[in-house]
């Protein structure tokens, strides 16, 4: 029997895999769920069983002591199990709430370990949205697995108890093959059992179809919902609550534009989907109520007729009726929940696809052990995932240990891409990059700092070597500024978690980012537009300290300020993804080519500016 293109066995394997994975989030929780199910399913039978014993006693020997014993045992057992059940249910609900953070942590750990290139991939982002959305918005995936396991346990346990009760109390002796036409004889014939079985099967079948239909609607709504969530999350959390964009929101009166976007693209489609989902589930509930009324009626008639016939003792009527209706409910619940579990595999598949994505160290393109800080880029071509054209074409470059190289070129010529490849953030499409098996210090232009103390921002860890941090701060010209803070290196950045946090200017933040690179003290130091946000004084200060900052290190320096190239041993000029010139600053300014064009453009710009 295939469902959503999967066989029953494949679905069962997925459910099993899901249960094993669930155990890694919340160990022993499924076992707890099973015990709780067992207890909660036994409780109603105690009352029913005791009531039937009491009725039998009243219609028979009428012994007071026996009646008192039945009632006392029933009450104390029910009480004891109810208390136990309440304790377990509390644990189960607490466990369910712990599932959400555990799940989120798992996804974040995966995102951290994942190949960098996958993080930018639109399909992977959509997958992550779906995986997070399935549990966050509808409790599906691991959430549904949890509750469905509980319902399946309930159904199985309740079914087994009902069958045992029926086997002990409705003997098939006296059952006739045919019947004479009266309801009594029909109920006592095999046809009575046949009709009962048919009603049960039809009811279970319709219920499971109904569940599948409701799931289809809610899954369709969910798939779109993940998109709405990302969209509204972007506006609510990233754009509207970000103080940088708050300036633009005010000055460009973006509020009504954003509200319209959020309404059109999130809330209106979301509420339409929500209505579809609610319509489907209330229709489903109506059908289920109707079915239960019909099956209840049929069971009452059959059991009543059997009692009138004398096949069932008066005390057992209630017991048998309850057992049959419970059995029907167990079967219906089982088929509905099992359908739901199979459908829920759609969510689990997405989860497993996400957590099995390639991880960072799976790529071996870059770190063969060579000379200490040497970098060899050999005929490298590279295309971004999803892009049509190569961003880099046949780039070859050898940087010796300790050499300082500047890479220059117009915007979009591929400088940052080359650096990202050297750092191993992407795998090269063709060719190879080899660097010594050493850590790399990189300062990207789009660095990010944490809302943590300055010291930890620079050490990038919980521990920080204060002398080293002060030394790095001195080199970037931030020592005095940090000394002026009461809390010195303990001074938190930004106000997200501490009202006393300080806001930094763009240039100051960039200096902290460079200090972080200096602190790491790796033999290979890469600075990508490190001075873009600095004022001319600060920039000059950094440039003049460049030799000290990068002493004995292989240094790759990307900058639009060609002036900085004077400090470098060699200049590499890139254009449209290729290296077009190489040489020292003095060599390149004196020959016609891209470099002298750029140099003259900058020089003229300043001359024109001065002249005006
Ligand atoms: P540069 O550092 O020289 O300004 P980049 O290396 O940042 O240039 O970009 C080179 C080209 O690659 C640009 O055309 C840019 O649009 C493209 N590019 C950069 N990052 C990505 C990415 N993540 N996905 C697709 N294309 C990208």
Coordinates of C-alpha atoms and ligand atoms in Angstrom, one line a residue:
X1 CA 0.0 0.0 0.0
X2 CA 1.8 3.2 -1.2
X3 CA 1.3 6.5 0.3
X4 CA 2.9 9.7 -1.0
X5 CA 5.0 7.4 -3.2
X6 CA 6.4 5.4 -0.2
X7 CA 5.6 1.8 0.7
X8 CA 4.4 0.8 4.1
X9 CA 7.8 -0.7 5.0
X10 CA 9.6 2.6 4.0
X11 CA 7.1 4.5 6.1
X12 CA 7.6 2.2 9.1
X13 CA 11.4 2.6 8.7
X14 CA 11.1 6.3 8.7
X15 CA 8.9 6.3 11.8
X16 CA 11.4 4.1 13.5
X17 CA 14.3 6.4 12.5
X18 CA 12.3 9.3 13.8
X19 CA 11.7 7.6 17.1
X20 CA 15.4 6.9 17.5
X21 CA 16.3 10.5 16.6
X22 CA 13.6 11.7 19.1
X23 CA 15.4 9.7 21.8
X24 CA 18.5 11.8 21.1
X25 CA 16.5 15.0 22.0
X26 CA 14.6 13.6 25.0
X27 CA 16.0 10.3 26.2
X28 CA 13.5 7.9 27.9
X29 CA 10.6 10.2 27.0
X30 CA 8.9 7.7 24.7
X31 CA 9.1 5.0 27.3
X32 CA 7.5 7.4 29.8
X33 CA 4.8 8.1 27.2
X34 CA 4.1 4.3 26.9
X35 CA 3.8 3.8 30.7
X36 CA 1.5 6.9 31.0
X37 CA -0.7 5.4 28.2
X38 CA -0.9 2.1 29.9
X39 CA -2.0 3.7 33.1
X40 CA -4.5 6.1 31.6
X41 CA -6.0 3.3 29.5
X42 CA -6.5 1.0 32.5
X43 CA -8.2 3.7 34.6
X44 CA -11.6 3.7 32.8
X45 CA -11.8 -0.1 32.7
X46 CA -11.5 -0.3 36.5
X47 CA -14.7 1.7 36.9
X48 CA -16.5 -0.2 34.2
X49 CA -15.3 -3.6 35.5
X50 CA -16.3 -2.8 39.0
X51 CA -19.7 -1.5 38.0
X52 CA -20.4 -4.7 36.2
X53 CA -19.3 -6.7 39.2
X54 CA -21.6 -4.6 41.4
X55 CA -24.5 -5.1 39.1
X56 CA -23.9 -8.8 39.0
X57 CA -23.7 -8.9 42.8
X58 CA -26.9 -6.9 43.1
X59 CA -28.7 -9.1 40.7
X60 CA -27.3 -12.2 42.4
X61 CA -26.1 -12.9 46.0
X62 CA -26.3 -9.2 47.2
X63 CA -23.5 -9.6 49.7
X64 CA -22.8 -6.2 51.4
X65 CA -19.2 -7.1 52.2
X66 CA -18.5 -8.0 48.6
X67 CA -20.1 -4.8 47.4
X68 CA -18.0 -2.7 49.8
X69 CA -14.8 -4.5 48.7
X70 CA -15.6 -3.9 45.0
X71 CA -16.2 -0.2 45.5
X72 CA -13.2 0.3 47.9
X73 CA -10.8 -1.5 45.5
X74 CA -12.2 0.4 42.6
X75 CA -11.9 3.8 44.2
X76 CA -8.5 3.3 45.7
X77 CA -7.0 1.8 42.5
X78 CA -8.5 4.6 40.4
X79 CA -7.1 7.2 42.9
X80 CA -3.7 5.7 42.9
X81 CA -3.4 5.4 39.2
X82 CA -4.9 8.8 38.6
X83 CA -2.2 10.4 40.8
X84 CA 0.5 8.4 39.0
X85 CA -1.0 9.4 35.7
X86 CA -1.1 13.1 36.7
X87 CA 2.6 13.0 37.7
X88 CA 3.6 11.3 34.4
X89 CA 1.5 13.6 32.3
X90 CA 3.2 16.6 33.9
X91 CA 6.6 15.1 32.9
X92 CA 5.3 14.4 29.4
X93 CA 4.1 18.0 28.9
X94 CA 7.3 19.4 30.3
X95 CA 9.2 17.1 28.0
X96 CA 7.2 18.3 25.0
X97 CA 8.1 21.9 25.8
X98 CA 11.7 20.9 26.0
X99 CA 11.5 19.4 22.6
X100 CA 11.3 22.9 20.9
X101 CA 14.6 24.3 22.2
X102 CA 16.3 20.9 21.8
X103 CA 15.1 20.8 18.2
X104 CA 16.2 24.4 17.6
X105 CA 19.7 23.7 19.0
X106 CA 20.0 20.7 16.8
X107 CA 19.2 22.8 13.7
X108 CA 21.5 25.5 14.7
X109 CA 24.4 23.1 15.3
X110 CA 23.8 21.7 11.9
X111 CA 23.8 25.2 10.3
X112 CA 27.1 25.9 12.0
X113 CA 28.7 22.6 10.9
X114 CA 27.3 22.8 7.4
X115 CA 29.3 23.8 4.4
X116 CA 29.3 27.6 4.1
X117 CA 28.2 27.4 0.4
X118 CA 25.0 25.5 1.4
X119 CA 24.0 28.3 3.8
X120 CA 23.6 30.7 0.9
X121 CA 21.7 28.2 -1.2
X122 CA 18.1 29.3 -1.7
X123 CA 16.8 25.7 -1.6
X124 CA 18.6 24.9 1.6
X125 CA 17.2 28.1 3.2
X126 CA 13.7 27.1 2.1
X127 CA 14.4 23.6 3.6
X128 CA 15.5 25.1 6.9
X129 CA 12.4 27.3 7.0
X130 CA 10.2 24.2 6.4
X131 CA 12.0 22.1 9.0
X132 CA 11.8 24.9 11.6
X133 CA 8.2 25.9 10.6
X134 CA 6.9 22.4 10.8
X135 CA 7.6 22.1 14.5
X136 CA 7.3 25.8 15.4
X137 CA 4.0 26.5 13.7
X138 CA 2.1 23.3 13.7
X139 CA 4.0 21.1 16.1
X140 CA 4.5 18.7 13.2
X141 CA 7.6 16.5 12.5
X142 CA 9.2 15.5 15.8
X143 CA 6.2 17.2 17.7
X144 CA 3.6 15.1 15.9
X145 CA 5.7 12.0 16.2
X146 CA 5.7 12.5 19.9
X147 CA 1.9 12.9 20.3
X148 CA 1.1 10.3 17.6
X149 CA 3.3 7.8 19.5
X150 CA 1.2 8.5 22.6
X151 CA -2.1 8.0 20.6
X152 CA -0.8 4.8 19.0
X153 CA 0.2 3.4 22.4
X154 CA -3.2 4.4 23.8
X155 CA -5.0 2.7 20.9
X156 CA -2.9 -0.5 21.1
X157 CA -3.3 -0.8 24.9
X158 CA -7.0 0.0 24.8
X159 CA -7.5 -2.4 21.9
X160 CA -5.7 -5.2 23.7
X161 CA -7.6 -4.7 27.0
X162 CA -11.0 -4.6 25.1
X163 CA -10.1 -7.9 23.3
X164 CA -9.2 -9.6 26.6
X165 CA -12.4 -8.4 28.2
X166 CA -14.5 -9.6 25.2
X167 CA -12.7 -12.9 25.0
X168 CA -13.4 -13.5 28.7
X169 CA -17.0 -12.3 28.7
X170 CA -18.7 -13.0 25.3
X171 CA -18.2 -16.6 24.6
X172 CA -19.1 -17.6 21.1
X173 CA -20.9 -20.7 22.5
X174 CA -24.5 -20.7 21.4
X175 CA -23.8 -18.6 18.3
X176 CA -25.9 -19.8 15.4
X177 CA -25.0 -19.9 11.7
X178 CA -28.3 -18.7 10.5
X179 CA -31.0 -16.5 12.1
X180 CA -34.7 -16.7 12.1
X181 CA -35.7 -13.1 11.4
X182 CA -35.9 -11.6 14.8
X183 CA -33.2 -9.1 16.0
X184 CA -32.4 -11.4 19.0
X185 CA -31.6 -14.4 16.8
X186 CA -29.7 -12.1 14.3
X187 CA -27.6 -10.8 17.2
X188 CA -26.7 -14.3 18.3
X189 CA -25.8 -15.5 14.9
X190 CA -22.4 -15.1 13.1
X191 CA -24.2 -12.4 11.0
X192 CA -24.4 -10.2 14.1
X193 CA -20.6 -10.4 14.4
X194 CA -20.2 -9.9 10.7
X195 CA -22.3 -6.7 10.8
X196 CA -20.3 -5.5 13.8
X197 CA -17.0 -6.2 12.1
X198 CA -18.2 -4.4 8.9
X199 CA -19.3 -1.3 10.8
X200 CA -15.9 -1.2 12.6
X201 CA -14.0 -1.5 9.4
X202 CA -16.0 1.0 7.5
X203 CA -15.8 3.5 10.4
X204 CA -12.0 3.0 10.6
X205 CA -11.6 3.4 6.9
X206 CA -13.7 6.6 6.6
X207 CA -11.8 8.0 9.7
X208 CA -8.4 7.4 8.2
X209 CA -9.5 8.8 4.8
X210 CA -10.8 11.9 6.7
X211 CA -7.5 12.2 8.6
X212 CA -5.5 12.0 5.3
X213 CA -7.7 14.7 3.7
X214 CA -7.3 17.0 6.7
X215 CA -3.5 16.4 6.5
X216 CA -3.4 17.2 2.8
X217 CA -5.0 20.6 3.4
X218 CA -2.9 21.4 6.4
X219 CA 0.3 20.3 4.7
X220 CA -0.4 22.4 1.7
X221 CA -1.1 25.3 4.1
X222 CA 2.1 24.5 6.0
X223 CA 4.3 24.5 2.8
X224 CA 3.1 28.0 2.0
X225 CA 3.2 29.0 5.7
X226 CA 6.9 28.4 5.9
X227 CA 7.4 31.1 3.2
X228 CA 5.0 33.6 5.0
X229 CA 6.9 33.0 8.2
X230 CA 10.3 33.9 6.7
X231 CA 8.8 36.9 5.1
X232 CA 7.0 38.3 8.2
X233 CA 10.1 37.3 10.3
X234 CA 12.2 39.4 8.0
X235 CA 10.0 42.4 8.4
X236 CA 9.2 42.0 12.1
X237 CA 12.5 40.8 13.4
X238 CA 15.1 41.9 11.0
X239 CA 13.8 45.1 9.4
X240 CA 11.4 46.7 11.8
X241 CA 13.3 45.9 15.0
X242 CA 16.7 46.8 13.6
X243 CA 17.8 50.3 14.6
X244 CA 19.8 50.8 11.3
X245 CA 16.7 50.2 9.2
X246 CA 14.6 52.3 11.7
X247 CA 16.2 55.4 10.3
X248 CA 15.1 54.5 6.8
X249 CA 11.7 53.5 7.9
X250 CA 11.2 57.0 9.4
X251 CA 12.9 59.1 6.8
X252 CA 11.5 57.3 3.7
X253 CA 8.1 56.7 5.3
X254 CA 8.4 53.0 4.6
X255 CA 5.9 52.0 7.3
X256 CA 2.8 51.8 5.0
X257 CA 4.8 50.1 2.3
X258 CA 6.0 47.4 4.8
X259 CA 2.5 47.0 6.3
X260 CA 1.1 46.4 2.8
X261 CA 3.8 43.9 2.0
X262 CA 3.2 42.1 5.3
X263 CA -0.6 42.1 4.8
X264 CA -0.5 41.0 1.1
X265 CA 2.3 38.5 1.4
X266 CA 1.9 37.1 4.9
X267 CA -1.3 37.8 6.8
X268 CA -3.9 37.6 4.1
X269 CA -2.7 34.3 2.5
X270 CA -2.0 33.0 6.0
X271 CA -5.5 33.6 7.3
X272 CA -7.0 32.1 4.1
X273 CA -4.9 29.0 4.7
X274 CA -5.9 29.0 8.3
X275 CA -9.6 29.1 7.4
X276 CA -9.1 26.2 4.9
X277 CA -7.4 24.2 7.6
X278 CA -10.1 24.9 10.2
X279 CA -12.9 24.2 7.7
X280 CA -11.4 20.8 6.8
X281 CA -10.8 19.8 10.5
X282 CA -14.4 20.8 11.6
X283 CA -15.8 18.9 8.7
X284 CA -13.7 16.0 9.7
X285 CA -14.8 16.2 13.3
X286 CA -18.5 16.3 12.2
X287 CA -18.0 13.1 10.2
X288 CA -16.2 11.4 13.1
X289 CA -19.1 12.3 15.5
X290 CA -21.6 11.0 13.0
X291 CA -19.7 7.7 12.7
X292 CA -19.3 7.3 16.4
X293 CA -23.1 7.8 16.8
X294 CA -23.9 5.2 14.2
X295 CA -21.4 2.6 15.5
X296 CA -22.5 3.2 19.1
X297 CA -26.1 2.6 18.0
X298 CA -25.3 -0.6 16.2
X299 CA -23.3 -1.9 19.2
X300 CA -26.1 -1.0 21.6
X301 CA -28.7 -2.9 19.5
X302 CA -26.5 -6.0 19.1
X303 CA -25.3 -6.2 22.7
X304 CA -28.9 -5.4 24.0
X305 CA -30.3 -8.1 21.8
X306 CA -27.7 -10.6 23.0
X307 CA -28.6 -9.7 26.6
X308 CA -32.3 -10.1 26.0
X309 CA -31.4 -13.5 24.4
X310 CA -29.5 -14.4 27.6
X311 CA -26.2 -14.9 25.9
X312 CA -24.7 -12.1 28.0
X313 CA -25.4 -11.9 31.8
X314 CA -27.0 -8.7 33.0
X315 CA -23.9 -7.5 34.8
X316 CA -21.8 -7.9 31.7
X317 CA -23.9 -5.8 29.4
X318 CA -22.2 -2.6 30.4
X319 CA -18.8 -4.3 30.3
X320 CA -19.3 -5.8 26.9
X321 CA -20.8 -2.6 25.5
X322 CA -17.9 -0.5 26.9
X323 CA -15.3 -3.1 25.6
X324 CA -16.9 -3.1 22.1
X325 CA -17.1 0.7 21.8
X326 CA -13.5 1.0 23.2
X327 CA -12.3 -1.5 20.7
X328 CA -14.0 0.5 17.9
X329 CA -12.5 3.7 19.2
X330 CA -9.0 2.0 19.5
X331 CA -9.2 0.7 15.9
X332 CA -10.4 4.1 14.6
X333 CA -7.8 6.0 16.5
X334 CA -5.1 3.5 15.4
X335 CA -6.0 3.9 11.8
X336 CA -6.3 7.7 12.0
X337 CA -3.0 8.1 14.0
X338 CA -1.2 5.7 11.7
X339 CA -2.3 7.6 8.7
X340 CA -1.2 10.8 10.4
X341 CA 2.2 9.2 11.2
X342 CA 2.7 8.2 7.6
X343 CA 1.8 11.7 6.5
X344 CA 4.0 13.2 9.1
X345 CA 6.9 11.4 7.4
X346 CA 6.8 14.3 4.9
X347 CA 8.0 16.5 7.7
X348 CA 10.5 13.9 9.0
X349 CA 12.0 13.5 5.5
X350 CA 12.7 17.2 5.4
X351 CA 14.2 17.1 8.8
X352 CA 16.5 14.1 7.9
X353 CA 17.4 15.8 4.6
X354 CA 18.5 18.9 6.4
X355 CA 20.5 17.2 9.2
X356 CA 22.3 15.0 6.6
X357 CA 23.5 17.9 4.5
X358 CA 27.3 17.9 3.8
X359 CA 29.4 19.3 6.6
X360 CA 32.4 21.6 6.4
X361 CA 35.3 19.2 6.8
X362 CA 33.9 16.9 4.1
X363 CA 35.7 19.1 1.6
X364 CA 39.4 18.5 1.2
X365 CA 40.3 21.0 -1.4
X366 CA 42.6 23.2 0.6
X367 CA 44.9 22.1 3.3
X368 CA 47.8 19.9 2.1
X369 CA 50.8 20.5 4.3
X370 CA 53.2 22.7 2.5
X371 CA 55.5 25.5 3.6
X372 CA 54.3 27.4 6.7
X373 CA 52.2 30.4 5.4
X374 CA 52.5 29.6 1.7
X375 CA 49.4 29.9 -0.6
X376 CA 49.2 28.2 -4.0
X377 CA 46.2 29.0 -6.2
X378 CA 46.5 26.7 -9.2
X379 CA 44.3 27.4 -12.3
X380 CA 41.2 28.0 -10.2
X381 CA 37.8 28.6 -11.8
X382 CA 34.7 29.1 -9.6
X383 CA 31.0 29.5 -10.1
X384 CA 28.6 30.3 -7.2
X385 CA 26.0 27.7 -6.6
X386 CA 23.0 28.7 -8.7
X387 CA 24.9 31.3 -10.8
X388 CA 25.2 30.9 -14.6
X389 CA 28.7 32.3 -15.2
X390 CA 32.0 31.7 -13.6
X391 CA 33.0 34.4 -11.1
X392 CA 36.7 33.4 -11.3
X393 CA 38.4 32.1 -14.4
X394 CA 41.8 30.3 -14.5
X395 CA 43.3 32.2 -11.6
X396 CA 46.8 31.1 -10.7
X397 CA 48.8 32.7 -7.9
X398 CA 51.7 31.8 -5.6
X399 CA 52.2 33.7 -2.4
X400 CA 55.4 32.8 -0.5
X401 CA 55.7 32.4 3.2
X402 CA 55.8 35.9 4.8
X403 CA 55.1 37.7 1.6
X404 CA 52.6 40.7 1.7
X405 CA 50.4 40.8 -1.4
X406 CA 47.7 43.4 -2.3
X407 CA 44.8 42.4 -4.5
X408 CA 43.1 45.3 -6.2
X409 CA 40.5 45.6 -8.9
X410 CA 37.1 47.1 -9.6
X411 CA 34.0 46.1 -7.6
X412 CA 32.8 42.7 -8.6
X413 CA 36.1 41.6 -10.1
X414 CA 36.3 38.6 -7.8
X415 CA 38.7 39.6 -5.0
X416 CA 36.5 38.6 -2.1
X417 CA 35.5 35.5 -3.8
X418 CA 39.2 34.5 -4.2
X419 CA 39.6 35.1 -0.4
X420 CA 36.6 33.0 0.4
X421 CA 38.0 30.2 -1.6
X422 CA 41.4 30.5 0.1
X423 CA 39.6 30.3 3.5
X424 CA 37.9 27.2 2.4
X425 CA 34.4 28.7 2.7
X426 CA 33.6 27.3 -0.8
X427 CA 35.0 24.4 -2.8
X428 CA 36.7 25.4 -6.0
X429 CA 34.8 24.3 -9.1
X430 CA 38.1 23.6 -11.1
X431 CA 41.8 23.7 -10.2
X432 CA 43.1 23.6 -6.6
X433 CA 44.1 25.8 -3.7
X434 CA 46.8 24.7 -1.3
X435 CA 47.8 26.4 1.8
X436 CA 49.9 25.3 4.7
X437 CA 47.9 23.3 7.3
X438 CA 47.5 26.4 9.4
X439 CA 44.8 28.6 10.8
X440 CA 43.9 31.8 9.0
X441 CA 43.0 35.2 10.4
X442 CA 40.6 37.0 8.2
X443 CA 39.0 40.3 8.6
X444 CA 36.1 40.6 6.1
X445 CA 34.5 43.9 5.2
X446 CA 31.1 42.5 6.4
X447 CA 32.4 41.3 9.8
X448 CA 30.0 40.9 12.7
X449 CA 30.6 41.5 16.4
X450 CA 28.7 40.0 19.3
X451 CA 26.7 41.7 22.0
X452 CA 29.4 40.6 24.5
X453 CA 32.3 42.2 26.4
X454 CA 35.0 43.8 24.1
X455 CA 37.6 41.3 25.5
X456 CA 35.6 38.3 24.5
X457 CA 34.8 39.8 21.1
X458 CA 38.5 40.1 20.4
X459 CA 39.5 36.7 21.9
X460 CA 36.5 35.2 20.2
X461 CA 36.1 32.8 23.1
X462 CA 35.1 32.6 26.8
X463 CA 38.8 32.9 27.8
X464 CA 40.8 35.9 27.0
X465 CA 44.5 36.7 27.4
X466 CA 44.2 40.3 28.5
X467 CA 47.8 41.3 27.7
X468 CA 47.3 40.0 24.1
X469 CA 44.0 41.8 23.8
X470 CA 45.5 45.2 25.0
X471 CA 48.4 44.7 22.5
X472 CA 45.9 44.1 19.6
X473 CA 43.9 47.2 20.7
X474 CA 47.0 49.3 20.8
X475 CA 47.9 48.3 17.2
X476 CA 44.5 49.3 15.9
X477 CA 44.5 52.6 17.9
X478 CA 41.7 51.6 20.2
X479 CA 43.6 51.2 23.5
X480 CA 42.8 54.6 24.9
X481 CA 39.1 54.4 24.0
X482 CA 38.7 51.1 25.7
X483 CA 40.7 52.3 28.7
X484 CA 38.2 55.1 29.1
X485 CA 35.4 52.6 29.8
X486 CA 34.8 51.9 33.5
X487 CA 34.6 48.2 32.8
X488 CA 37.6 48.3 30.4
X489 CA 37.7 44.9 28.6
X490 CA 34.6 43.8 30.4
X491 CA 32.6 46.6 28.6
X492 CA 29.8 44.9 26.7
X493 CA 29.2 46.0 23.1
X494 CA 25.7 47.1 22.1
X495 CA 22.7 47.3 24.2
X496 CA 21.0 44.0 23.4
X497 CA 21.8 42.3 26.7
X498 CA 23.1 45.1 28.8
X499 CA 21.7 48.6 29.2
X500 CA 25.3 49.8 29.9
X501 CA 26.5 48.3 26.6
X502 CA 28.3 50.8 24.3
X503 CA 27.5 51.6 20.7
X504 CA 30.5 51.8 18.4
X505 CA 31.0 53.9 15.3
X506 CA 31.5 52.0 12.0
X507 CA 35.2 52.8 12.1
X508 CA 35.6 51.7 15.8
X509 CA 33.8 48.5 15.1
X510 CA 36.1 47.8 12.1
X511 CA 39.1 48.4 14.4
X512 CA 37.8 45.9 16.9
X513 CA 37.3 43.4 14.0
X514 CA 41.0 44.0 12.9
X515 CA 42.1 43.6 16.6
X516 CA 40.3 40.2 16.6
X517 CA 42.3 39.2 13.5
X518 CA 45.6 40.3 15.2
X519 CA 44.7 38.5 18.4
X520 CA 44.2 35.2 16.5
X521 CA 47.9 35.6 15.4
X522 CA 47.8 33.1 12.5
X523 CA 50.6 32.8 10.0
X524 CA 48.2 33.7 7.2
X525 CA 46.5 37.1 7.7
X526 CA 43.9 38.2 5.2
X527 CA 42.3 41.7 5.4
X528 CA 39.4 42.4 3.0
X529 CA 38.8 46.1 2.8
X530 CA 39.9 46.5 6.4
X531 CA 39.9 50.3 6.4
X532 CA 36.8 51.1 4.3
X533 CA 35.0 52.5 7.4
X534 CA 38.0 54.4 8.8
X535 CA 38.6 58.1 8.6
X536 CA 41.8 59.1 6.8
X537 CA 43.8 59.5 10.1
X538 CA 42.8 56.1 11.4
X539 CA 43.5 54.6 8.0
X540 CA 46.9 56.2 7.8
X541 CA 47.6 54.9 11.3
X542 CA 46.7 51.3 10.4
X543 CA 48.7 51.5 7.2
X544 CA 51.8 52.7 8.9
X545 CA 51.5 49.9 11.5
X546 CA 50.8 47.3 8.8
X547 CA 54.3 46.0 8.9
X548 CA 54.1 45.6 12.7
X549 CA 50.6 44.1 12.5
X550 CA 51.5 41.5 9.9
X551 CA 55.1 41.0 10.9
X552 CA 56.5 37.6 9.7
X553 CA 53.0 36.7 8.4
X554 CA 51.9 36.0 4.9
X555 CA 49.4 38.8 4.3
X556 CA 46.8 39.3 1.7
X557 CA 45.4 42.8 1.6
X558 CA 42.4 43.8 -0.4
X559 CA 41.8 47.5 -0.6
X560 CA 40.4 50.2 -2.9
X561 CA 42.9 52.7 -1.5
X562 CA 45.8 52.0 -3.9
X563 CA 48.0 54.0 -1.6
X564 CA 48.0 51.0 0.7
X565 CA 49.7 48.9 -2.1
X566 CA 52.9 50.8 -1.4
X567 CA 53.3 48.8 1.8
X568 CA 53.0 45.5 0.0
X569 CA 55.7 43.3 -1.7
X570 CA 53.5 42.6 -4.7
X571 CA 50.3 43.8 -6.2
X572 CA 47.9 41.5 -8.0
X573 CA 45.3 43.3 -10.3
X574 CA 42.1 41.5 -11.0
X575 CA 39.5 42.2 -13.6
X576 CA 36.3 40.3 -14.5
X577 CA 37.4 37.2 -12.5
X578 CA 41.0 37.0 -13.9
X579 CA 44.4 38.2 -12.8
X580 CA 45.4 40.8 -15.4
X581 CA 48.5 42.3 -13.9
X582 CA 51.2 41.5 -11.3
X583 CA 54.1 43.5 -10.0
X584 CA 55.2 46.0 -7.4
X585 CA 53.4 49.3 -7.0
X586 CA 56.2 51.2 -8.6
X587 CA 56.4 48.9 -11.5
X588 CA 52.7 48.9 -12.2
X589 CA 52.2 52.7 -12.0
X590 CA 54.8 53.2 -14.6
X591 CA 53.3 51.0 -17.3
X592 CA 50.0 51.3 -19.1
X593 CA 47.4 49.0 -17.8
X594 CA 44.5 48.6 -15.3
X595 CA 46.6 49.5 -12.3
X596 CA 47.9 52.8 -13.7
X597 CA 44.4 53.6 -14.9
X598 CA 43.0 53.1 -11.4
X599 CA 46.0 54.9 -9.8
X600 CA 45.6 57.9 -12.1
X601 CA 41.8 58.0 -11.6
X602 CA 42.3 58.2 -7.8
X603 CA 45.1 60.7 -8.1
X604 CA 43.1 62.9 -10.5
X605 CA 40.1 62.7 -8.3
X606 CA 42.1 64.1 -5.4
X607 CA 43.8 66.7 -7.7
X608 CA 40.4 67.7 -9.1
X609 CA 38.9 67.9 -5.7
X610 CA 41.8 70.0 -4.4
X611 CA 41.6 72.3 -7.4
X612 CA 37.9 72.9 -7.0
Ligands
LIG1 P1 34.9 42.0 -5.3 O1 35.3 41.6 -3.9 O2 36.0 42.1 -6.3 O3 34.1 43.3 -5.2 P2 33.2 39.7 -5.3 O4 34.2 38.6 -5.2 O5 32.5 40.1 -4.0 O6 33.9 40.9 -5.9 O7 32.1 39.4 -6.3 C1 32.4 38.9 -7.6 C2 31.1 38.6 -8.3 O8 30.5 37.4 -7.7 C3 30.1 39.7 -8.3 O9 29.5 39.8 -9.6 C4 29.0 39.2 -7.3 O10 27.7 39.6 -7.7 C5 29.1 37.7 -7.4 N1 28.8 37.1 -6.1 C6 29.4 37.4 -4.9 N2 28.9 36.7 -3.9 C7 28.0 35.9 -4.5 C8 27.1 34.8 -4.0 N3 27.1 34.5 -2.7 N4 26.3 34.2 -4.9 C9 26.3 34.5 -6.2 N5 27.1 35.5 -6.7 C10 27.9 36.2 -5.9

